[in-house]
Amino acid sequence: MVVRKDRIIAAGLVCVLLLLYGYSLTRSLVSPPSAYMSREIPLAQAEYGFSKTVNSHVRTAVLPSGSSQYILCVDGSRVLVLETDVQGKILREQSFDLDLSRASLMQISTASSQGLGVFFRTDALYRADLSMTTGEIKLQNLTDKARYFDSDGESLVYGNRDGLFVLHPDYSEPVNIFPGSVLDFRLVCDGPGCYTLIIHEQSFDTVRMEVLYCSPSVMDCTTLLSLDVSAKYFSDLQDLRLEGRELIALYKYENGRNRTNEMMVQKIGLSGDKASILWQQSTEVPLYHSNYRLMEGEGNDVRFIYQTDSSQGVNLAMAVMGSEGLISTHLLSKTKSMSKLGGAEVLEGRRVLVFSDINYEKRSLLFASSDPAVMESTSRFRTLPFWYPFLTTVLVYFVSLITGSLYLLVLLPVPVLVMLITEKLVFHRMESPAPLQDSLITLVHTAVKIVLTNMIISSAFNYSFQPAFIGAPAVLLTVVILFTIPPVLLSLKKRGIDFYISFAVYDYLFYTGLVVMYLTTSILLTKV
């Protein structure tokens, strides 16, 4: 059996395109989600316990040295605590016989080399001191009157129908700092005192926002700001952060009709015994019930973490906001299920994330860092098994050949119709019409192909995965045009309808490896 030379050349070109796809796939899989964060590093697995969707069941806190952090995680009826450095190395690990799986909220209050303190609420509000050296637990019932609480270090504020109360080691009894029921509040402390942002009901369409500054040493509170704001956008306070002489507040409004959460960022300036709104801006994000966490900003901007839809799955992203609105967004994770934020800290000047995927039987704790060494080590090709891109490349090519038949149904009728019309009206009168006819049909085929290709790559959703080395759409379109030349050269020995059949087959084989495979991957494989 003699194999024709044109088929050998065609098979070689297809192999080159498959190698390009395999390289592009591998590079995409091992690349970090963005320049701001590395790929994930597995830390440990833990049992979900009562619920796997409670946002507070994974917490983090930085140790005083600033070089390591504690990760506290519900592990069934126990608690798992890890100490990790900026590169995700586990320095210490301890398991405690403490059931927090039914805790509606838990927060790390203190962190030291000896252990950590934890506030949590179940049937009452408790404090647990966990020793990392001995594994011992000291449990203290603080109050059974707390419906909700927030803390910063040793300072704790809890609320109920009677108002907000401060619990502090210097006082034997809770101290009331705000009378009456509140909708939401957050607490953040500096050295001498604490700021409390309170939202309480005022009327049907407005709420009252108040900022208090309380000094625990004398338990004296000063109202820095009090004003009416829209109940629609300011009722659900997600996070509060203190940066210098400015408070940063993050609010969420759930828009069920549009399936979005509208996030409102508010910057409050502090000056003596007064506070004022510097600016506030909003942006829409996908509708997910997640931890929305403020991060440290740069200059005048504000940054927060949210969940978003990506080509990989539901992942974490960072929004950068300024006084004029949304500046940019950056992906922070790229797992294939649903990433859920546990904590975001700064270790040795580098951002670190702790998160988990909730679609597994156990909670998989994952770590990511902006440390350059971590970003490099998690982006090497050898971190991915060779067989995965190889088998995926072969599978996707054959699937694309089948699914790409829709492309042929749109493409082929136009050149065939032009061929029939020109044959009847023009070429039947010529003695040697084949060269001119073949040239015309090739040009028409290529023109329709370019139009269809431009429609495909213009959609960010349908063409999110692209060939390596080919970035701008104009470059890809140029390459698609150049790849029209090989099918022409491989079909020169034929004329008329035989030429076009040969040309169309070769062209489709090459086009599949250059465009259709990437389209198929963008739509299907990244969702598996």
Coordinates of C-alpha atoms in Angstrom, one line a residue:
M1 CA 0.0 0.0 0.0
V2 CA 1.5 3.3 -1.2
V3 CA 0.8 6.3 1.0
R4 CA 0.4 9.5 -1.1
K5 CA 2.9 12.3 -0.4
D6 CA 0.2 14.9 0.1
R7 CA -1.4 12.9 2.9
I8 CA 2.0 12.5 4.6
I9 CA 2.5 16.3 4.5
A10 CA -1.1 16.9 5.7
A11 CA -0.6 14.5 8.6
G12 CA 2.7 16.3 9.5
L13 CA 1.0 19.7 9.6
V14 CA -1.9 18.3 11.7
C15 CA 0.7 16.9 14.2
V16 CA 2.4 20.3 14.4
L17 CA -1.0 21.9 15.2
L18 CA -1.7 19.2 17.8
L19 CA 1.7 19.9 19.4
L20 CA 0.8 23.6 19.5
Y21 CA -2.5 22.8 21.2
G22 CA -0.9 20.4 23.7
Y23 CA 1.6 23.1 24.6
S24 CA -1.1 25.7 24.8
L25 CA -3.2 23.5 27.1
T26 CA -0.3 22.6 29.4
R27 CA 0.7 26.2 29.7
S28 CA -2.8 27.2 30.5
L29 CA -3.2 24.5 33.1
V30 CA 0.0 25.3 34.9
S31 CA -0.1 29.1 34.6
P32 CA -1.2 31.1 37.7
P33 CA -4.7 32.6 37.7
S34 CA -3.2 36.1 37.4
A35 CA 0.0 38.0 38.1
Y36 CA -1.3 38.6 41.7
M37 CA -1.6 35.0 42.9
S38 CA 0.0 31.6 42.5
R39 CA -1.8 28.3 41.7
E40 CA -3.2 26.4 44.6
I41 CA -1.1 24.2 46.9
P42 CA -3.0 21.4 48.7
L43 CA -2.6 21.7 52.5
A44 CA -4.9 19.1 54.1
Q45 CA -8.3 17.5 54.0
A46 CA -11.0 17.9 56.7
E47 CA -14.5 16.6 57.3
Y48 CA -17.3 19.1 56.7
G49 CA -19.2 18.3 59.9
F50 CA -22.7 19.7 60.1
S51 CA -22.4 22.0 57.0
K52 CA -19.9 22.5 54.2
T53 CA -21.3 25.9 53.2
V54 CA -20.9 27.9 56.4
N55 CA -18.5 30.8 55.4
S56 CA -16.8 31.0 58.9
H57 CA -15.7 27.3 59.1
V58 CA -12.2 28.2 57.9
R59 CA -10.4 31.1 59.6
T60 CA -6.9 32.5 59.5
A61 CA -4.8 34.8 61.7
V62 CA -1.2 36.1 61.4
L63 CA 1.2 35.4 64.3
P64 CA 3.0 38.4 65.9
S65 CA 6.2 37.7 64.0
G66 CA 4.4 38.4 60.7
S67 CA 6.1 35.4 59.0
S68 CA 3.5 32.7 59.6
Q69 CA -0.3 32.2 60.1
Y70 CA -2.7 30.0 61.8
I71 CA -5.4 28.2 59.8
L72 CA -8.3 27.1 61.9
C73 CA -10.7 24.6 60.2
V74 CA -13.7 22.6 61.3
D75 CA -12.9 18.9 60.9
G76 CA -16.1 17.0 61.6
S77 CA -16.5 17.1 65.3
R78 CA -13.0 18.3 65.8
V79 CA -10.9 21.4 65.0
L80 CA -7.8 21.3 62.8
V81 CA -5.2 24.0 63.2
L82 CA -2.2 24.5 60.9
E83 CA 0.6 26.9 61.0
T84 CA 2.0 27.8 57.6
D85 CA 4.6 30.2 56.2
V86 CA 4.4 32.5 53.2
Q87 CA 5.3 29.5 50.9
G88 CA 2.6 27.2 52.2
K89 CA 4.9 25.0 54.2
I90 CA 3.2 23.5 57.2
L91 CA 5.3 24.4 60.2
R92 CA 3.0 22.9 62.9
E93 CA -0.2 20.9 63.0
Q94 CA -2.6 20.2 65.9
S95 CA -6.1 18.6 66.2
F96 CA -8.4 19.6 69.0
D97 CA -11.4 17.7 70.5
L98 CA -13.7 20.7 70.0
D99 CA -16.9 20.5 68.0
L100 CA -17.5 23.7 66.1
S101 CA -19.4 22.2 63.2
R102 CA -22.7 23.8 64.4
A103 CA -21.1 27.2 65.1
S104 CA -22.9 29.9 63.2
L105 CA -19.8 32.1 63.5
M106 CA -16.3 31.8 64.8
Q107 CA -13.3 34.2 64.8
I108 CA -9.7 33.9 65.9
S109 CA -9.2 36.5 68.6
T110 CA -5.5 36.1 69.5
A111 CA -2.6 34.2 67.9
S112 CA 0.8 33.5 69.5
S113 CA 3.6 30.9 69.3
Q114 CA 1.9 29.1 72.2
G115 CA -1.6 28.9 70.7
L116 CA -4.7 30.8 69.7
G117 CA -7.9 32.1 71.2
V118 CA -11.2 31.6 69.4
F119 CA -14.6 33.2 69.8
F120 CA -17.6 31.2 68.6
R121 CA -21.3 31.0 69.0
T122 CA -23.4 27.9 69.2
D123 CA -26.0 27.7 72.1
A124 CA -24.1 30.6 73.7
L125 CA -21.1 32.8 73.0
Y126 CA -17.8 31.0 74.0
R127 CA -14.1 31.6 74.1
A128 CA -11.8 28.7 73.6
D129 CA -8.0 28.9 74.2
L130 CA -6.2 26.2 72.1
S131 CA -2.6 25.3 73.0
M132 CA -0.5 24.3 70.0
T133 CA 2.2 22.8 72.3
T134 CA 0.0 20.6 74.5
G135 CA -3.2 20.3 72.6
E136 CA -5.2 21.4 75.7
I137 CA -8.4 23.4 75.5
K138 CA -9.6 26.0 77.9
L139 CA -13.3 26.8 77.4
Q140 CA -15.2 29.8 78.8
N141 CA -18.9 30.6 78.5
L142 CA -19.0 34.4 77.9
T143 CA -22.8 35.0 77.6
D144 CA -25.9 33.3 76.4
K145 CA -27.5 36.6 75.3
A146 CA -25.5 37.1 72.1
R147 CA -27.4 36.8 68.8
Y148 CA -24.4 37.9 66.8
F149 CA -20.9 39.3 67.4
D150 CA -17.7 40.7 65.9
S151 CA -14.2 40.9 67.4
D152 CA -10.8 42.3 66.8
G153 CA -8.1 40.9 69.1
E154 CA -9.3 40.8 72.7
S155 CA -12.1 43.3 72.0
L156 CA -15.5 41.8 71.4
V157 CA -18.9 43.4 70.7
Y158 CA -22.0 41.3 70.7
G159 CA -25.6 42.3 69.9
N160 CA -29.2 41.3 70.8
R161 CA -32.6 43.1 70.9
D162 CA -31.3 45.3 73.7
G163 CA -28.4 46.8 71.7
L164 CA -24.7 46.3 71.4
F165 CA -22.4 45.3 74.3
V166 CA -18.7 45.2 74.8
L167 CA -16.9 42.4 76.6
H168 CA -13.4 43.3 77.7
P169 CA -11.0 41.6 80.2
D170 CA -10.9 44.8 82.3
Y171 CA -14.6 44.7 83.0
S172 CA -16.6 42.0 84.9
E173 CA -19.9 42.8 83.2
P174 CA -20.8 43.7 79.6
V175 CA -21.0 47.4 78.8
N176 CA -23.8 48.7 76.6
I177 CA -22.4 51.0 73.9
F178 CA -25.5 51.3 71.7
P179 CA -29.2 50.9 72.8
G180 CA -31.8 49.2 70.6
S181 CA -31.7 46.6 67.8
V182 CA -29.3 46.9 64.9
L183 CA -29.3 45.5 61.4
D184 CA -25.6 45.0 61.1
F185 CA -22.3 46.2 62.6
R186 CA -18.5 45.6 62.3
L187 CA -15.6 46.3 64.6
V188 CA -12.0 47.2 63.9
C189 CA -9.4 48.4 66.5
D190 CA -6.2 50.4 66.5
G191 CA -3.9 50.7 69.5
P192 CA -5.9 52.8 72.0
G193 CA -9.5 52.1 70.9
C194 CA -12.0 50.6 68.5
Y195 CA -14.2 51.8 65.7
T196 CA -17.6 50.3 65.4
L197 CA -19.7 50.9 62.3
I198 CA -23.4 50.4 63.0
I199 CA -26.4 50.1 60.7
H200 CA -29.8 50.4 62.3
E201 CA -33.3 50.8 61.0
Q202 CA -34.6 54.3 60.6
S203 CA -37.5 54.1 58.0
F204 CA -38.7 52.1 55.1
D205 CA -36.2 53.2 52.5
T206 CA -33.4 54.6 54.6
V207 CA -31.2 53.3 57.4
R208 CA -29.0 55.2 59.9
M209 CA -25.3 54.7 59.7
E210 CA -23.2 55.5 62.7
V211 CA -19.5 55.3 63.5
L212 CA -18.5 55.1 67.1
Y213 CA -15.0 55.3 68.6
C214 CA -14.8 53.5 72.0
S215 CA -11.8 53.4 74.3
P216 CA -11.8 50.1 76.3
S217 CA -9.6 51.6 79.1
V218 CA -12.3 54.0 80.2
M219 CA -15.2 52.6 78.1
D220 CA -16.1 56.0 76.7
C221 CA -17.7 56.1 73.3
T222 CA -17.8 59.1 70.9
T223 CA -20.1 59.3 67.9
L224 CA -17.9 60.3 64.9
L225 CA -20.5 60.1 62.2
S226 CA -24.3 59.7 62.0
L227 CA -26.3 60.0 58.8
D228 CA -29.2 58.5 56.8
V229 CA -28.3 56.3 53.8
S230 CA -30.2 54.1 51.4
A231 CA -31.6 50.9 52.9
K232 CA -31.2 49.2 49.6
Y233 CA -27.4 49.5 49.4
F234 CA -26.2 49.9 53.0
S235 CA -28.2 47.3 55.1
D236 CA -25.8 44.3 54.6
L237 CA -22.3 45.2 55.9
Q238 CA -19.7 42.6 54.8
D239 CA -16.4 43.9 56.1
L240 CA -14.7 46.8 57.7
R241 CA -11.0 47.7 57.5
L242 CA -8.8 50.5 59.0
E243 CA -6.0 51.9 56.9
G244 CA -4.2 54.8 58.5
R245 CA -6.8 57.5 59.2
E246 CA -9.4 56.0 56.9
L247 CA -12.2 53.4 57.4
I248 CA -13.0 51.2 54.5
A249 CA -16.5 49.6 54.5
L250 CA -17.9 47.0 52.1
Y251 CA -21.6 46.4 51.7
K252 CA -23.6 43.9 49.6
Y253 CA -27.0 44.3 47.9
E254 CA -28.5 41.1 46.5
N255 CA -30.2 41.7 43.2
G256 CA -32.2 38.5 42.6
R257 CA -33.7 39.7 39.4
N258 CA -30.4 40.2 37.7
R259 CA -28.7 37.4 39.5
T260 CA -26.0 39.7 40.8
N261 CA -24.6 41.1 44.0
E262 CA -24.0 44.9 43.9
M263 CA -21.0 45.6 46.1
M264 CA -20.7 49.1 47.6
V265 CA -17.3 50.3 48.7
Q266 CA -17.3 53.3 51.1
K267 CA -14.2 55.2 52.2
I268 CA -14.6 57.2 55.5
G269 CA -12.1 59.8 56.5
L270 CA -11.2 60.2 60.3
S271 CA -10.2 63.5 61.7
G272 CA -10.2 64.1 65.5
D273 CA -13.7 63.5 66.9
K274 CA -15.3 63.7 63.4
A275 CA -15.7 61.4 60.4
S276 CA -16.9 62.1 56.9
I277 CA -17.6 60.1 53.7
L278 CA -14.6 60.6 51.2
W279 CA -16.2 58.6 48.4
Q280 CA -18.3 55.6 47.7
Q281 CA -18.6 53.5 44.5
S282 CA -20.4 50.3 43.5
T283 CA -19.9 47.4 41.1
E284 CA -21.8 44.3 40.2
V285 CA -20.4 40.7 40.8
P286 CA -22.1 37.3 40.3
L287 CA -24.7 36.2 42.8
Y288 CA -22.9 33.9 45.3
H289 CA -23.2 33.7 49.1
S290 CA -19.6 34.0 50.0
N291 CA -17.0 35.7 52.1
Y292 CA -16.5 39.2 50.7
R293 CA -13.2 40.3 52.2
L294 CA -11.4 43.7 52.0
M295 CA -7.7 43.6 51.3
E296 CA -5.0 46.2 51.8
G297 CA -5.1 48.8 49.1
E298 CA -2.4 50.6 47.2
G299 CA -2.6 54.4 47.1
N300 CA -6.2 55.6 47.0
D301 CA -7.7 52.3 45.7
V302 CA -9.7 49.7 47.6
R303 CA -9.5 46.0 47.0
F304 CA -11.9 43.2 47.9
I305 CA -12.2 39.5 47.2
Y306 CA -15.4 37.9 45.7
Q307 CA -16.5 34.8 43.9
T308 CA -16.9 34.9 40.1
D309 CA -17.6 32.7 37.1
S310 CA -14.5 31.7 35.1
S311 CA -13.6 29.3 32.4
Q312 CA -12.4 26.9 35.1
G313 CA -15.4 27.0 37.4
V314 CA -16.5 29.3 40.3
N315 CA -13.3 31.0 41.5
L316 CA -12.0 33.8 43.7
A317 CA -11.2 37.2 42.2
M318 CA -10.0 40.6 43.4
A319 CA -11.8 43.8 42.4
V320 CA -9.8 47.1 42.5
M321 CA -12.0 50.1 43.1
G322 CA -11.2 53.8 43.1
S323 CA -13.1 57.1 43.6
E324 CA -14.2 56.9 39.9
G325 CA -15.5 53.3 40.1
L326 CA -14.2 49.9 39.1
I327 CA -10.5 50.0 38.0
S328 CA -9.8 46.4 37.3
T329 CA -10.5 42.7 38.3
H330 CA -8.0 39.9 38.7
L331 CA -8.5 36.2 39.1
L332 CA -7.0 34.7 42.3
S333 CA -7.8 31.0 41.9
K334 CA -8.5 28.6 39.1
T335 CA -9.9 25.3 40.6
K336 CA -12.5 23.4 38.7
S337 CA -15.3 23.4 41.2
M338 CA -16.3 26.2 43.6
S339 CA -13.6 28.0 45.5
K340 CA -14.7 29.4 48.9
L341 CA -12.5 31.9 50.7
G342 CA -11.2 31.0 54.2
G343 CA -8.8 33.9 54.8
A344 CA -6.6 36.5 53.1
E345 CA -3.5 37.7 55.0
V346 CA -0.2 39.4 54.4
L347 CA 3.0 37.5 55.4
E348 CA 6.4 39.0 55.0
G349 CA 4.9 41.6 52.6
R350 CA 3.2 39.0 50.4
R351 CA -0.5 38.3 50.0
V352 CA -1.6 34.8 50.9
L353 CA -4.9 33.1 50.5
V354 CA -6.5 30.1 52.2
F355 CA -9.6 28.6 50.5
S356 CA -11.3 25.4 49.8
D357 CA -13.4 23.6 47.1
I358 CA -16.8 22.6 48.3
N359 CA -17.7 19.9 45.7
Y360 CA -15.7 17.1 47.3
E361 CA -16.7 14.7 50.0
K362 CA -14.1 16.3 52.3
R363 CA -13.0 19.9 52.6
S364 CA -9.7 20.3 50.7
L365 CA -7.8 23.2 52.2
L366 CA -5.8 25.0 49.6
F367 CA -3.1 27.7 49.8
A368 CA -1.9 30.3 47.3
S369 CA 0.6 33.1 47.6
S370 CA 2.0 36.1 45.7
D371 CA 5.5 35.1 46.7
P372 CA 7.6 34.8 43.5
A373 CA 9.1 31.5 44.5
V374 CA 5.7 29.9 45.0
M375 CA 4.4 31.3 41.7
E376 CA 7.4 29.9 39.9
S377 CA 7.3 26.5 41.6
T378 CA 3.6 26.0 41.0
S379 CA 3.8 27.0 37.3
R380 CA 6.3 24.4 36.1
F381 CA 5.3 22.0 33.4
R382 CA 6.4 19.0 35.5
T383 CA 3.6 19.8 38.0
L384 CA 1.2 18.3 35.4
P385 CA 1.3 14.6 34.5
F386 CA 2.4 14.1 30.8
W387 CA -0.6 11.8 30.0
Y388 CA -3.2 14.4 30.8
P389 CA -2.4 16.9 28.0
F390 CA -1.6 14.1 25.6
L391 CA -4.9 12.2 26.0
T392 CA -6.8 15.5 26.2
T393 CA -5.3 16.7 22.9
V394 CA -6.2 13.5 21.0
L395 CA -9.7 13.4 22.5
V396 CA -10.4 17.1 21.8
Y397 CA -9.2 16.8 18.2
F398 CA -11.6 14.0 17.4
V399 CA -14.5 15.6 19.3
S400 CA -13.8 18.9 17.4
L401 CA -13.9 17.1 14.0
I402 CA -17.4 15.9 14.8
T403 CA -18.8 19.0 16.5
G404 CA -17.2 21.2 13.8
S405 CA -19.6 19.8 11.3
L406 CA -21.9 22.7 12.3
Y407 CA -19.1 25.0 11.0
L408 CA -19.1 23.2 7.7
L409 CA -22.9 23.4 7.4
V410 CA -22.6 27.2 7.5
L411 CA -19.4 27.5 5.4
L412 CA -19.8 25.1 2.5
P413 CA -23.2 26.2 1.0
V414 CA -21.8 29.7 0.0
P415 CA -18.8 28.5 -2.1
V416 CA -20.8 25.6 -3.6
L417 CA -23.6 28.1 -4.6
V418 CA -21.0 30.5 -6.1
M419 CA -19.5 27.5 -8.0
L420 CA -22.8 26.5 -9.5
I421 CA -23.9 30.0 -10.4
T422 CA -20.5 31.0 -12.0
E423 CA -20.3 27.7 -13.9
K424 CA -23.7 28.3 -15.4
L425 CA -23.3 32.0 -16.2
V426 CA -19.6 32.4 -17.0
F427 CA -17.2 29.4 -16.9
H428 CA -19.2 27.1 -19.3
R429 CA -18.3 29.5 -22.1
M430 CA -14.5 29.3 -21.5
E431 CA -12.2 26.7 -23.0
S432 CA -10.0 26.2 -19.8
P433 CA -11.9 27.6 -16.9
A434 CA -10.5 25.3 -14.2
P435 CA -7.6 27.5 -12.9
L436 CA -9.8 30.6 -12.6
Q437 CA -12.7 28.7 -11.2
D438 CA -10.5 27.0 -8.5
S439 CA -9.0 30.4 -7.6
L440 CA -12.4 32.0 -7.3
I441 CA -13.9 29.2 -5.1
T442 CA -10.8 29.3 -2.9
L443 CA -11.1 33.0 -2.4
V444 CA -14.9 32.7 -1.5
H445 CA -14.2 29.8 0.8
T446 CA -11.5 31.8 2.6
A447 CA -13.5 34.9 2.9
V448 CA -16.5 33.1 4.5
K449 CA -14.0 31.3 6.8
I450 CA -12.5 34.6 7.9
V451 CA -15.9 36.1 8.7
L452 CA -16.9 33.1 10.7
T453 CA -13.6 33.0 12.6
N454 CA -13.8 36.7 13.4
M455 CA -17.3 36.1 14.9
I456 CA -15.9 33.2 17.0
I457 CA -12.9 35.0 18.4
S458 CA -14.9 38.2 19.1
S459 CA -16.8 36.4 21.8
A460 CA -14.7 36.3 25.0
F461 CA -17.0 33.5 26.4
N462 CA -16.8 31.2 23.4
Y463 CA -13.0 31.7 22.8
S464 CA -11.5 32.2 26.2
F465 CA -8.8 29.6 25.5
Q466 CA -6.4 30.6 22.7
P467 CA -3.3 29.2 21.0
A468 CA 0.1 30.0 22.5
F469 CA 2.1 32.7 20.8
I470 CA -1.1 34.0 19.1
G471 CA -2.6 36.8 21.2
A472 CA -4.3 39.5 19.1
P473 CA -7.2 38.5 16.9
A474 CA -5.5 40.1 13.9
V475 CA -2.6 37.7 14.3
L476 CA -4.8 34.7 14.5
L477 CA -6.8 35.8 11.4
T478 CA -3.5 36.2 9.6
V479 CA -2.4 32.7 10.6
V480 CA -5.8 31.3 9.5
I481 CA -5.3 32.9 6.1
L482 CA -1.7 31.6 5.7
F483 CA -3.0 28.1 6.5
T484 CA -5.2 28.3 3.4
I485 CA -2.0 27.9 1.3
P486 CA -1.2 24.3 2.3
P487 CA -4.6 22.9 1.2
V488 CA -4.3 24.7 -2.1
L489 CA -0.8 23.3 -2.8
L490 CA -1.9 19.8 -1.7
S491 CA -4.8 19.9 -4.1
L492 CA -3.2 21.4 -7.3
K493 CA -3.3 18.1 -9.2
K494 CA -7.0 18.2 -9.2
R495 CA -9.5 20.4 -11.0
G496 CA -13.1 21.6 -10.6
I497 CA -15.3 19.9 -8.0
D498 CA -12.5 17.4 -7.2
F499 CA -10.1 20.3 -6.4
Y500 CA -12.7 21.9 -4.0
I501 CA -13.5 18.6 -2.2
S502 CA -9.7 18.0 -1.6
F503 CA -9.1 21.6 -0.6
A504 CA -12.1 21.7 1.8
V505 CA -11.1 18.5 3.5
Y506 CA -7.5 19.5 4.1
D507 CA -8.5 23.0 5.1
Y508 CA -11.0 21.6 7.6
L509 CA -8.4 19.3 9.1
F510 CA -6.0 22.2 9.6
Y511 CA -8.7 24.7 10.7
T512 CA -9.9 22.2 13.4
G513 CA -6.4 22.1 14.9
L514 CA -6.1 25.9 14.7
V515 CA -9.5 27.2 15.8
V516 CA -12.2 24.5 16.5
M517 CA -10.2 22.7 19.2
Y518 CA -9.7 25.9 21.1
L519 CA -13.4 26.8 20.7
T520 CA -14.4 23.3 22.0
T521 CA -12.1 23.6 25.0
S522 CA -13.4 27.1 25.8
I523 CA -17.0 25.9 25.9
L524 CA -16.8 22.3 27.2
L525 CA -13.6 21.0 28.7
T526 CA -12.9 23.9 31.1
K527 CA -16.3 23.2 32.7
V528 CA -15.6 19.5 33.3

